[in-house]
């Protein structure tokens, strides 16, 4: 690497570190309690958005089931919380691993598909989870495997070092940064090289000895892992989860915002999380209907698609058109 | 030795390969033929991207057709594509690393192998350059390096000289001509550039409409009446 690009790399790293430091140290102090909650969930959704971004930027794969997988992670986290007396971190890890596994299984039939067809399959998966969630609800400490009671008899525990909302915001930021670093390490290493080659040409990747199916699954699994961590963190943040919070439409929205935010860079995911959670809250706060944010997101998406550098734009816009018609 | 027996491939009504039987023993063997003769199809069958309707391919006792494409690559079959396929957002070194990643030798040897192959194709000082900044010849060389880096047994090159200038083809000639001596791999070279074939291939096979119409020492094959007839109207410079 020459000196200049090395310097650029370093300054980028410092910029990222600076950004994180501001978030961890300054933000929780200067904002009041409502905004701490809003920001916490923005941070949490950032990680899930990064999973979407990973699949899309590395392999060009559209994942419209990420919010559903967040729900899965959250469900497992709550389930574990009431079933076992293990530390928060361990439950979080187990939730993420199981979610990753479920994400992988769901990706299996989609392996041979691309573009619009894959997107539609993932959307069907999201729709499936929407139905499952409303049927089984989220555990709140009740009896039995589903653990649902009319009134919550228990409480979702938080990590010992992060009981308060402010501390939990800091905690979430750190976990999300670790998650993003995990994915970034993949990008820089062997999987990233294989993904880049697959994206260029599956045939060429195979000819170079890359197990294309395995690496595609790996990317889905990693993305599912990040969704699982998000879900677990969300369970800790909100303490109860509502089945109505994870409809298929939210997955589409988060995907769209990830595109708007910009795929392939952590900042894009941060923007996506911010747009997804903070913008509607701001609108609420100043007395504008939060649904108006959808109009703005739509315009932003249109802009992103029209100026998108890679040619999936046409595909996506027709996808969203057909989805729009379905929702009517 | 690559032993091909009774190999046939059909695409609908098109006979892309018609009962090909041939033993390929020489270090560098040329494959020529007019457009649509079946040359790429042959490479695709050998590398696993096209399943033949019938026939077998045996290399040193290994039934090649039974392996998945990526397994063939790991076994030691490397190929390049007619259209150059470097991943633009990866550096030259990372493009080559993709092949090293899938091979079994330990890390230290891999770095040595990388440097050696970069030297060999003349890209030693471009290791960290992203592939989108390369010219067509450098892309070709990156691809060749990727093919050679993981100690292949067989290298299949599909028109590597396509679109290169005369000077660049000279360089290519050296790179291809020394593969056997330096890397020990057997080479199958497809090209329309008969001069290139003549200068590096001891033997050459000629395909026409999927049929193997000639196979033998390159000079002899190029004088063959059938071969001349197949090329009638096209620009073979014999
Ligand atoms: N995937 C495919 N589906 C249908 N037909 C095909 C396919 N691949 C090749 N063919 C046909 O098979 C025949 C042989 O094609 P092939 O690409 O092997 O020729 P080639 O000798 O490599 O030609 P060129 O010199 O133009 O590269 C052609 O008629 C081609 O149209
Ligand atoms: Mg061809």
PDB file of N, CA and C and ligand atoms in Angstrom, chain B residues 39-40 82 158-159, ligand 2:
ATOM      1  N   UNK B  39     -14.833 -24.885 -29.247  1.00  0.00           N
ATOM      2  CA  UNK B  39     -13.626 -24.778 -28.424  1.00  0.00           C
ATOM      3  C   UNK B  39     -13.955 -24.420 -26.976  1.00  0.00           C
ATOM      4  N   UNK B  40     -14.771 -23.375 -26.820  1.00  0.00           N
ATOM      5  CA  UNK B  40     -15.139 -22.978 -25.463  1.00  0.00           C
ATOM      6  C   UNK B  40     -15.950 -24.068 -24.785  1.00  0.00           C
ATOM      7  N   UNK B  82     -12.981 -16.576 -21.838  1.00  0.00           N
ATOM      8  CA  UNK B  82     -12.820 -15.799 -23.063  1.00  0.00           C
ATOM      9  C   UNK B  82     -12.924 -14.303 -22.755  1.00  0.00           C
ATOM     10  N   UNK B 158      -8.725 -19.809 -22.520  1.00  0.00           N
ATOM     11  CA  UNK B 158      -9.671 -19.573 -23.609  1.00  0.00           C
ATOM     12  C   UNK B 158      -9.413 -18.200 -24.230  1.00  0.00           C
ATOM     13  N   UNK B 159      -8.716 -18.200 -25.332  1.00  0.00           N
ATOM     14  CA  UNK B 159      -8.378 -16.981 -26.080  1.00  0.00           C
ATOM     15  C   UNK B 159      -7.768 -15.880 -25.208  1.00  0.00           C
TER      16      UNK B 159
HETATM   17 MG1  LIG C   2     -15.110 -19.582 -27.531  1.00  0.00          MG
END
